[in-house]
Short mmCIF file of C-alpha atoms in Angstrom, two decimals:
data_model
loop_
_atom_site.label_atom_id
_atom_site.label_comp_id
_atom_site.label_asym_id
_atom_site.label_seq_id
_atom_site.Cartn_x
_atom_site.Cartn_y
_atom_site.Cartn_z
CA UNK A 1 -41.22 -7.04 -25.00
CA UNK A 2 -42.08 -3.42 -25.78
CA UNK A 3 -42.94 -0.72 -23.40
CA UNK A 4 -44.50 3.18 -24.37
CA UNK A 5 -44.94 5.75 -22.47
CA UNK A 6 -43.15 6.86 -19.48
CA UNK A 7 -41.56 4.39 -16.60
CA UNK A 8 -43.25 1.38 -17.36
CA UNK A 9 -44.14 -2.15 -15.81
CA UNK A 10 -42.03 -5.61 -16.64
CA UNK A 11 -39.18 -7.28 -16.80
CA UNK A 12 -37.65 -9.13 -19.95
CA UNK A 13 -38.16 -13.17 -20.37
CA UNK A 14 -35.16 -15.63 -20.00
CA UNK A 15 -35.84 -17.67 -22.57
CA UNK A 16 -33.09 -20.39 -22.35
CA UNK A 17 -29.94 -20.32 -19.93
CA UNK A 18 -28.02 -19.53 -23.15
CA UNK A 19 -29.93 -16.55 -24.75
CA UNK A 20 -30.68 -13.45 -22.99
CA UNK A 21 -32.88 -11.20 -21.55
CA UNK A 22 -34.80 -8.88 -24.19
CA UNK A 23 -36.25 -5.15 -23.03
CA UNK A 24 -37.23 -2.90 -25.32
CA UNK A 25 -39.49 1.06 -25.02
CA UNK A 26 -40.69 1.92 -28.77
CA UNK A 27 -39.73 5.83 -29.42
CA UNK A 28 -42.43 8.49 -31.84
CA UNK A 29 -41.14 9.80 -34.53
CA UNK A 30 -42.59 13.04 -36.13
CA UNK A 31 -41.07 13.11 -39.36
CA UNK A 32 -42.14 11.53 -42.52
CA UNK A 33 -40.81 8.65 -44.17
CA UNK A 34 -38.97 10.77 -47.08
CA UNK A 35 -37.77 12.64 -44.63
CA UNK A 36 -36.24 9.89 -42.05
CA UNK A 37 -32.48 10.63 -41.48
CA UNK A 38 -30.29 7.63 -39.90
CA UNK A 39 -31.39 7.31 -36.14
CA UNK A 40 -28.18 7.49 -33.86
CA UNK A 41 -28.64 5.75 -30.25
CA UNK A 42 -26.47 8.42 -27.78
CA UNK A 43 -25.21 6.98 -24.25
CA UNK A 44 -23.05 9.38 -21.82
CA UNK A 45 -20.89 6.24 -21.36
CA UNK A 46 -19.90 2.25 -21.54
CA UNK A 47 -18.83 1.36 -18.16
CA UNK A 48 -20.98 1.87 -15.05
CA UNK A 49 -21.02 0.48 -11.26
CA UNK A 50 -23.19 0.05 -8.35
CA UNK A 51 -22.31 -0.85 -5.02
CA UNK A 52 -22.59 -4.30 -3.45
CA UNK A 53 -25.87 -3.50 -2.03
CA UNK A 54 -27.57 -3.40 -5.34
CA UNK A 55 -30.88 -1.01 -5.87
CA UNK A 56 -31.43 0.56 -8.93
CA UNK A 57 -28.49 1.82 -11.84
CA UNK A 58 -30.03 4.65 -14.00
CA UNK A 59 -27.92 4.87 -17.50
CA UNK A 60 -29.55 8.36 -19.18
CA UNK A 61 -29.84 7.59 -23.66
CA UNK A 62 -31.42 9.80 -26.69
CA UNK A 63 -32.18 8.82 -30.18
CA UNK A 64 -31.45 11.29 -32.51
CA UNK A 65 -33.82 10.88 -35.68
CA UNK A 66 -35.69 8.30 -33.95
CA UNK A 67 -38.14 6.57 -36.21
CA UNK A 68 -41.74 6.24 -35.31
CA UNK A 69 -42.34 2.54 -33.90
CA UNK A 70 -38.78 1.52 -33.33
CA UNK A 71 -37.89 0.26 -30.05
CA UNK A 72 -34.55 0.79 -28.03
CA UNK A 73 -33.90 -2.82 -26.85
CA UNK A 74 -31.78 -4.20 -24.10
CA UNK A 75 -29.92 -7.70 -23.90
CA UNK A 76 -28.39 -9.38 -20.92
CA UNK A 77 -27.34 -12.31 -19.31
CA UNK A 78 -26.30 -11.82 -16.12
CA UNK A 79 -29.20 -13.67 -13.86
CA UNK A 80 -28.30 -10.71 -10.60
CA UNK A 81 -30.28 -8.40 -13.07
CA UNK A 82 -33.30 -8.80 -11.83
CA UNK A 83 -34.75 -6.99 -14.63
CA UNK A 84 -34.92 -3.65 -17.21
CA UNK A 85 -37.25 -0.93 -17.48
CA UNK A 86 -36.95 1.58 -20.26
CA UNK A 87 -38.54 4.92 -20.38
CA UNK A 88 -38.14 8.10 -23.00
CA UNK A 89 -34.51 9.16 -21.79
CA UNK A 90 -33.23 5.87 -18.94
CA UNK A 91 -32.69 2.69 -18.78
CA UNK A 92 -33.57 1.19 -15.57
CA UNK A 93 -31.45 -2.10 -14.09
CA UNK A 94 -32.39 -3.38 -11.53
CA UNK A 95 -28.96 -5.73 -9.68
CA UNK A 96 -29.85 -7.94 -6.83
CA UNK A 97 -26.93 -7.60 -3.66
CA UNK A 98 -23.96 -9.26 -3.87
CA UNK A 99 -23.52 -11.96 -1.40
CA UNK A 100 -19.80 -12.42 -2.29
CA UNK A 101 -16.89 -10.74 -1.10
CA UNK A 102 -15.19 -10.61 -4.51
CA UNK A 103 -16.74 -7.89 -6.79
CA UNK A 104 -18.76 -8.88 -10.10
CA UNK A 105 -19.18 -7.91 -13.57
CA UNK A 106 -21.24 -8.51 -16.99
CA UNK A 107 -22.18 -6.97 -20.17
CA UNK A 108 -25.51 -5.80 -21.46
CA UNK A 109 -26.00 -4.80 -25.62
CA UNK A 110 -28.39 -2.29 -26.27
CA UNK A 111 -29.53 -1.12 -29.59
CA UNK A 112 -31.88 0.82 -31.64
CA UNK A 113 -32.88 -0.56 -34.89
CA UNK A 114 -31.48 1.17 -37.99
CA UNK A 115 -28.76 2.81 -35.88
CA UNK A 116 -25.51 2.19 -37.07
CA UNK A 117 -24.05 0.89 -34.01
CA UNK A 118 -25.28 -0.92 -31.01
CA UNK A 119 -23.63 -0.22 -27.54
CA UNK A 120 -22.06 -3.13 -24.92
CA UNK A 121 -21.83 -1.36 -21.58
CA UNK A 122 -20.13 -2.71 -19.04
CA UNK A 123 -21.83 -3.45 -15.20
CA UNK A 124 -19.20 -3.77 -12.16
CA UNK A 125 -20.88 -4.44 -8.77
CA UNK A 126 -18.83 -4.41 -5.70
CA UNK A 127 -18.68 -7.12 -3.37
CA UNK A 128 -19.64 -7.20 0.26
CA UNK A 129 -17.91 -4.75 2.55
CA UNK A 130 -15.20 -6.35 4.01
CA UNK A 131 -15.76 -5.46 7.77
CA UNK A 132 -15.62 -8.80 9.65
CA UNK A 133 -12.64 -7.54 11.18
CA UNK A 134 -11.39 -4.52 12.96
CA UNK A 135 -7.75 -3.85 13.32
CA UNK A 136 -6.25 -1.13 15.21
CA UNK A 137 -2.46 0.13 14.79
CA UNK A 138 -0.60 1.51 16.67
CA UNK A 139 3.13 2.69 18.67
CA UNK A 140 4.47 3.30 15.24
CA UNK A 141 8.24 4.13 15.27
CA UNK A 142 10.51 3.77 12.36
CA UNK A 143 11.54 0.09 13.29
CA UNK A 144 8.11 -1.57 15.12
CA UNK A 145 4.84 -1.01 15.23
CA UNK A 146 2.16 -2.80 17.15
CA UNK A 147 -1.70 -4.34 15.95
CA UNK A 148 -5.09 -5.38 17.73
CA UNK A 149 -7.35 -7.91 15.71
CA UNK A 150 -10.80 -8.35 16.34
CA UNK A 151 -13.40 -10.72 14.96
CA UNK A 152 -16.78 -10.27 14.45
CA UNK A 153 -16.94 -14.06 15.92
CA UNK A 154 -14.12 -14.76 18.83
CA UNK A 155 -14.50 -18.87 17.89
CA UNK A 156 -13.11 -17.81 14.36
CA UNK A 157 -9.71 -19.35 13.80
CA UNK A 158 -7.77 -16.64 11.61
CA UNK A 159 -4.11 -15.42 10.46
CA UNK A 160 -2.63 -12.48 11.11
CA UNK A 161 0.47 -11.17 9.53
CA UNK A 162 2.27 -8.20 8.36
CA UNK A 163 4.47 -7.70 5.03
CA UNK A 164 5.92 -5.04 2.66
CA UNK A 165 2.99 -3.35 1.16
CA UNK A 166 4.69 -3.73 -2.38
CA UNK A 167 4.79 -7.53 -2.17
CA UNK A 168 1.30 -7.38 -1.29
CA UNK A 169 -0.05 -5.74 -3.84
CA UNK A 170 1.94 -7.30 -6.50
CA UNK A 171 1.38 -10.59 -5.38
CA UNK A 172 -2.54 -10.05 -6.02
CA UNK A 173 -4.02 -10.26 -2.64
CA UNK A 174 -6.41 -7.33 -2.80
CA UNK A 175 -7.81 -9.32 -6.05
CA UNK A 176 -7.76 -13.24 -5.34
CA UNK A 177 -7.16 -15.79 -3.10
CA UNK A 178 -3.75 -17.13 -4.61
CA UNK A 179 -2.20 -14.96 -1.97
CA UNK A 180 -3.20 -17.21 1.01
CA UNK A 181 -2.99 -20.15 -0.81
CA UNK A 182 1.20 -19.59 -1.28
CA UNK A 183 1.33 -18.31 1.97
CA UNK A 184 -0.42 -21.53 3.65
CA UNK A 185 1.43 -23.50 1.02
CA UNK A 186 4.83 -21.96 2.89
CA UNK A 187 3.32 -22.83 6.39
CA UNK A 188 2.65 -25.59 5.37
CA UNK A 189 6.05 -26.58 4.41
CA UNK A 190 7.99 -24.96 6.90
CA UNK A 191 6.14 -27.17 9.50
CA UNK A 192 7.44 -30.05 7.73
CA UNK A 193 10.58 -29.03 8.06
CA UNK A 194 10.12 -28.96 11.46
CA UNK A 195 8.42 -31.93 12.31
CA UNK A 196 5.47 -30.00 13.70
CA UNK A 197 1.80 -29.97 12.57
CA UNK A 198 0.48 -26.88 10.48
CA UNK A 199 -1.37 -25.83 13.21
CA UNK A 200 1.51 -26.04 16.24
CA UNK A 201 3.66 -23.92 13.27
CA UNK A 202 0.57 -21.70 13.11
CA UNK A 203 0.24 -21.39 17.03
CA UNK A 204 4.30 -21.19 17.64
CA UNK A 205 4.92 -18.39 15.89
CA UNK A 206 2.15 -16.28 16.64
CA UNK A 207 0.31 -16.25 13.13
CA UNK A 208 -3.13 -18.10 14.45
CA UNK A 209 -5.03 -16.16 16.49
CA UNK A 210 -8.99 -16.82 18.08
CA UNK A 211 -10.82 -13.78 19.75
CA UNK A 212 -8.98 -10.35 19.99
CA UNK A 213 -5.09 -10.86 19.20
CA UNK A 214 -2.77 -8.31 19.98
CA UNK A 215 0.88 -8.39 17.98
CA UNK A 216 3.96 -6.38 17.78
CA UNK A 217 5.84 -6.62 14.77
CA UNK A 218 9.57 -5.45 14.93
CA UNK A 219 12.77 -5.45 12.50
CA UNK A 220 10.62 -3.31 10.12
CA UNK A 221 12.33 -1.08 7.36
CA UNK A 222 12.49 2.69 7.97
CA UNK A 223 10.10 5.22 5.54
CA UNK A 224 8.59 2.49 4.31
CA UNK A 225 5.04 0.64 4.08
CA UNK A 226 3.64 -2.72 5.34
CA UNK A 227 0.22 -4.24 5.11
CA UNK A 228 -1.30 -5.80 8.07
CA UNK A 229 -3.66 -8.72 7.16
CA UNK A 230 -5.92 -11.17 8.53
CA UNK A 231 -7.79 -13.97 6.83
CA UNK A 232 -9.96 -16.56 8.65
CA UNK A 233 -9.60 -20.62 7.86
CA UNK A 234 -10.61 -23.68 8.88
CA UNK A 235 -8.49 -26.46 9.80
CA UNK A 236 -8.46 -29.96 9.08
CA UNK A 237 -5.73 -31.73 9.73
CA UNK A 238 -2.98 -30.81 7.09
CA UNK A 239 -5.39 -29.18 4.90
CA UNK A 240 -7.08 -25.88 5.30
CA UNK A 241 -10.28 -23.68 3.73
CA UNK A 242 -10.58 -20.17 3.42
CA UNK A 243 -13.38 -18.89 5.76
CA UNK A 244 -13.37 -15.23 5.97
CA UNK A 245 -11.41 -13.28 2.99
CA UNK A 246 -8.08 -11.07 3.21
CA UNK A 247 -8.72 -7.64 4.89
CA UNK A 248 -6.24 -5.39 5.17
CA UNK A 249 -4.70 -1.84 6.11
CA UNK A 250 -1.49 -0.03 5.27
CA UNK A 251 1.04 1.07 7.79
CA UNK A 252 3.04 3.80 6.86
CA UNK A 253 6.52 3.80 8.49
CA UNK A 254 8.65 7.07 9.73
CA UNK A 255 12.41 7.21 9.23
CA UNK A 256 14.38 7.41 12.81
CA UNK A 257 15.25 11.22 14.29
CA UNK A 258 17.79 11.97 12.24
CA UNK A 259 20.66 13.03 14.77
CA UNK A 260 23.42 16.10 13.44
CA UNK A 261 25.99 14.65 11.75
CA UNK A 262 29.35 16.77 10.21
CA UNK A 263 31.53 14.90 7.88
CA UNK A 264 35.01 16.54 7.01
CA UNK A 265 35.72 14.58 3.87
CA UNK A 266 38.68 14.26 1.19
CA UNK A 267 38.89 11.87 -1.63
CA UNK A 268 42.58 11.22 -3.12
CA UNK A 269 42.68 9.25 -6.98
CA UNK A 270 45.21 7.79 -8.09
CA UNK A 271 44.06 5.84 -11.87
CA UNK A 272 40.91 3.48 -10.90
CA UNK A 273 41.71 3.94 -6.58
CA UNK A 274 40.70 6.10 -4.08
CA UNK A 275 41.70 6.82 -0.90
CA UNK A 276 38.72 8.15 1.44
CA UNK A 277 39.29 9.95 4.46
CA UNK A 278 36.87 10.72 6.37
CA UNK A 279 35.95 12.79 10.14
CA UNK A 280 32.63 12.77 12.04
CA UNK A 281 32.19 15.43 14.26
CA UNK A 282 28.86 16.22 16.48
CA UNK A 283 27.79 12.48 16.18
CA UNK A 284 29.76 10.00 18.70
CA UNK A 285 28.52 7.30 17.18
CA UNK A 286 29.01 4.51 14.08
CA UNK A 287 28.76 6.03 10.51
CA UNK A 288 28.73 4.29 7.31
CA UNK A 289 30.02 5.19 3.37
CA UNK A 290 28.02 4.13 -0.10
CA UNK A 291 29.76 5.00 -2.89
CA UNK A 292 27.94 5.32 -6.26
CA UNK A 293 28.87 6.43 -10.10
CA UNK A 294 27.84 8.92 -11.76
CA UNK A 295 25.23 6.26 -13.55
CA UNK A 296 23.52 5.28 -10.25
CA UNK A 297 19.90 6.16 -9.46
CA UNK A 298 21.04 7.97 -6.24
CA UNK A 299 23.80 9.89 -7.97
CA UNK A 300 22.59 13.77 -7.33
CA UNK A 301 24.45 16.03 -9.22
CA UNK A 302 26.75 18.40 -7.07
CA UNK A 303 24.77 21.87 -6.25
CA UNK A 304 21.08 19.80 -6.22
CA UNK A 305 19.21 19.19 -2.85
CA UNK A 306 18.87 14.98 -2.31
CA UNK A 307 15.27 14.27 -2.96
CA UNK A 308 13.52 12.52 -0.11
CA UNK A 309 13.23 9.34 -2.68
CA UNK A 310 17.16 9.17 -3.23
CA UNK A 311 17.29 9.45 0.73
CA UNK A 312 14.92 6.41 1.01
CA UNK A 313 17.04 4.33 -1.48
CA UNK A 314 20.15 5.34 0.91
CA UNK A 315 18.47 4.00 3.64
CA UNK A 316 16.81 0.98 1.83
CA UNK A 317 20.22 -0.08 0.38
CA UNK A 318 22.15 -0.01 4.20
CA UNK A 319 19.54 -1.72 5.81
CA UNK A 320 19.48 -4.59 3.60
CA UNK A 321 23.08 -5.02 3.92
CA UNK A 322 22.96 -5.34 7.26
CA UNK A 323 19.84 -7.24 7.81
CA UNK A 324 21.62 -9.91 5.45
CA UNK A 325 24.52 -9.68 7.64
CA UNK A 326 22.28 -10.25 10.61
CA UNK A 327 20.59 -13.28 8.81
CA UNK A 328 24.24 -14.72 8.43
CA UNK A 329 25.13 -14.57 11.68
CA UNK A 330 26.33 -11.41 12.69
CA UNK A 331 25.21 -9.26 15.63
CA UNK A 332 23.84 -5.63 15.23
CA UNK A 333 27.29 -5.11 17.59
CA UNK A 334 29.46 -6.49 15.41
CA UNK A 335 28.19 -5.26 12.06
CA UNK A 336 28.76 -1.60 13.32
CA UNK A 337 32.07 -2.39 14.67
CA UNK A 338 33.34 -4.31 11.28
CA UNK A 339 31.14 -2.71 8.46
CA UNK A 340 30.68 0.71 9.74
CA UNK A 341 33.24 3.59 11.15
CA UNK A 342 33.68 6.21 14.23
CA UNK A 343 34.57 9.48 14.57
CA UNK A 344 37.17 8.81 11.51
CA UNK A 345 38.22 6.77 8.82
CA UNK A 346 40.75 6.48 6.20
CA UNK A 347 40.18 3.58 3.75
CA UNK A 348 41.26 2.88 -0.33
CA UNK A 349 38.43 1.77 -2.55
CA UNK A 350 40.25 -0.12 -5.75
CA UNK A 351 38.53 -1.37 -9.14
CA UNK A 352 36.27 1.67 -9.99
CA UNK A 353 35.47 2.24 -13.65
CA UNK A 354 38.12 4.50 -15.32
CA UNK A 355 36.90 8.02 -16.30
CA UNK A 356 33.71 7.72 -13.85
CA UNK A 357 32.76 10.51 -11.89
CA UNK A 358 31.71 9.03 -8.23
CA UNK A 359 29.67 10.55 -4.97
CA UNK A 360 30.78 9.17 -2.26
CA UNK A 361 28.24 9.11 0.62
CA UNK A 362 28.37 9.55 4.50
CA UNK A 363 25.73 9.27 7.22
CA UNK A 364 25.54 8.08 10.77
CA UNK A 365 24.17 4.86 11.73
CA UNK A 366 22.35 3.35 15.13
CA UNK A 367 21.18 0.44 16.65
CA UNK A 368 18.52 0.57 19.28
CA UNK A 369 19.31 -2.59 21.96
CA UNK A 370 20.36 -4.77 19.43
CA UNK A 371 17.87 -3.99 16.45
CA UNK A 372 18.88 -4.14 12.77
CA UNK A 373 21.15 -1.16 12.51
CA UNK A 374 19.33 2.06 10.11
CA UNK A 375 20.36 5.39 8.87
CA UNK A 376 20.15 8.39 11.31
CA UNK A 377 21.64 11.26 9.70
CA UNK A 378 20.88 13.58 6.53
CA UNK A 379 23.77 12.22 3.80
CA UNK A 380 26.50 14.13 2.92
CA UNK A 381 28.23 14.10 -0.37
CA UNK A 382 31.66 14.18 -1.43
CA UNK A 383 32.84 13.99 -5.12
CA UNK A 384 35.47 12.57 -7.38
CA UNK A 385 36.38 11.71 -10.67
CA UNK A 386 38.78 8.30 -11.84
CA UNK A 387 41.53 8.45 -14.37
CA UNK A 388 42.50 6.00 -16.99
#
């Protein structure tokens, strides 16, 4: 179909499911045949995207030695085009609204006859806002923090969960649905180990929720993020369907006060051993010692201020020793008292690599009534070097 003039009337013809739409606007030409240079079809770009809601995308083109009756034609596919108009300088689209939640995307050619390339732009819509629910946070310390769900419909059976905002975004769920499938798959097979129904597992421990739920989730890593999520599903029986996609929001995490801490250190080597000693003064309370080489991401070279990020692996690195500890048994009471120090130490450290320089590392640790223990102190740094 060919159009002239300026914004014109029609839509291009599906001929078969297979082939695609055709638009095309003829462009005048004022030179003569003898002098007719090659015709070059210009676009400002090749990817372009309109929001869920559809409307009209305007992509601005020029034709540089046009010829006189040529058209500029347009081919798609994609049946939420509703259709093309083409005028001197645009290319109209007009995309139909997205019913989906999950954004959508297809290619359209367009060409110019004698040009020596054609163009394939890319379309991405969006997908529907995701706004069924509303979740609040809030009473965020460096260990808990709490959450309010709500529902656009309070019969709506739905999940609600929290978990490192890393794993989340790795494992896809922003993008797909695989992420609720392996989590339901896990439900789903942790209820078998107990005996219990998916939906008493669901119910028991606090995951399924109907109306406005209200959650506090504790034992939460210091300067860190989590994602809180809901999804909505239907039950039946063993078996489940997704009703209402993931939404989300990130939590960002604070570390604990830091409390004054000051660490009289000495290190004594003798070959591949060395003897630590160690006094905490200000602080009262438990204290802990990492030592890394000279090859270790934390290592900070003596003189240089710790980065924040070194400070975060510190922390990262102590409380997932003693959250393991505390998954094995152990008490947050008992993992100070046997894996941690007070007011002084004095302790040999054997099998270090020979000719290594070290940093040994000091900072005080707390528990608050019983929670997995964390760092509380800036670290401070003590150096030494191994012999053969």
């Amino acid at each position: 179909m060919c159009f002239k003039s300026n914004l014109l009337q029609g839509i291009g013809v599906f001929l078969l499911a297979s082939m695609p739409f055709v638009v095309s606007c003829e462009q005048n030409n004022q030179e003569t045949p003898q002098d007719q240079k090659t015709p070059q079809l210009v676009l400002q770009q090749e990817s372009y995207s309109i929001s869920g809601d559809g409307g009209t995308l305007t992509i601005p083109y020029s034709i540089i030695n046009a010829v006189e009756g040529t058209e500029v034609e347009v081919r798609y596919t994609a049946e939420w085009i509703e259709g093309v108009e083409v005028d001197a300088s645009n290319i109209l689209f007009s995309i139909a609204a997205n019913q989906e939640y999950t954004p959508r995307s297809t290619e359209a050619r367009i060409s110019y006859e004698g040009a020596t390339d054609s163009h394939i732009i890319t379309i991405t819509q969006e997908g529907v806002e995701l706004s069924y629910f509303d979740i609040e946070v809030s009473n965020i310390v460096y260990n808990s923090f709490s959450v309010k769900a709500t529902p656009k419909d309070d019969q709506q059976l739905y999940i609600i969960n929290t978990i490192s905002t890393d794993y989340f975004r790795m494992s896809g769920a922003e993008i797909n649905d695989d992420f609720i499938h392996k989590e339901m798959e896990n439900f789903a097979s942790l209820a078998k180990q107990n005996k219990i129904t998916l939906e008493e597992f669901l119910w028991n421990n606090k995951l399924a929720a109907m109306g406005t739920a209200s959650r506090t989730f504790s034992g939460i890593a210091p300067l860190s993020q989590y994602a809180v999520y809901c999804y909505g599903i239907e039950l039946n029986g063993e078996d489940y369907t997704i009703s209402v996609p993931i939404h989300h929001t990130i939590v960002d995490i604070p570390m604990p006060d830091f409390v004054s801490a000051v660490f009289n250190a000495r290190t004594t080597v003798s070959g591949t051993t060395v003897n630590i000693e160690a006094q905490c003064s200000v602080w009262n309370g438990h204290f802990y010692i990492q030592i890394a080489p000279e090859t270790s991401i934390v290592f900070v070279e003596p003189g240089n201020e710790v980065p924040q990020s070194t400070i975060k692996r510190m922390s990262d690195s102590f409380y997932a020793t003693a959250r393991n500890a505390i998954r094995m048994g152990s008490t947050a009471e008992s993992f100070l008292r046997t894996q941690c120090y007070q007011s002084s130490c004095n302790i040999p450290v054997s099998g270090l690599e020979p000719n290594t320089r070290y940093m040994a590392i000091f900072f005080a640790v707390r528990s608050d009534n019983g929670a997995i223990p964390v760092m509380c102190s800036e670290p401070t740094l003590a150096y030494f070097s191994t012999d053969n």
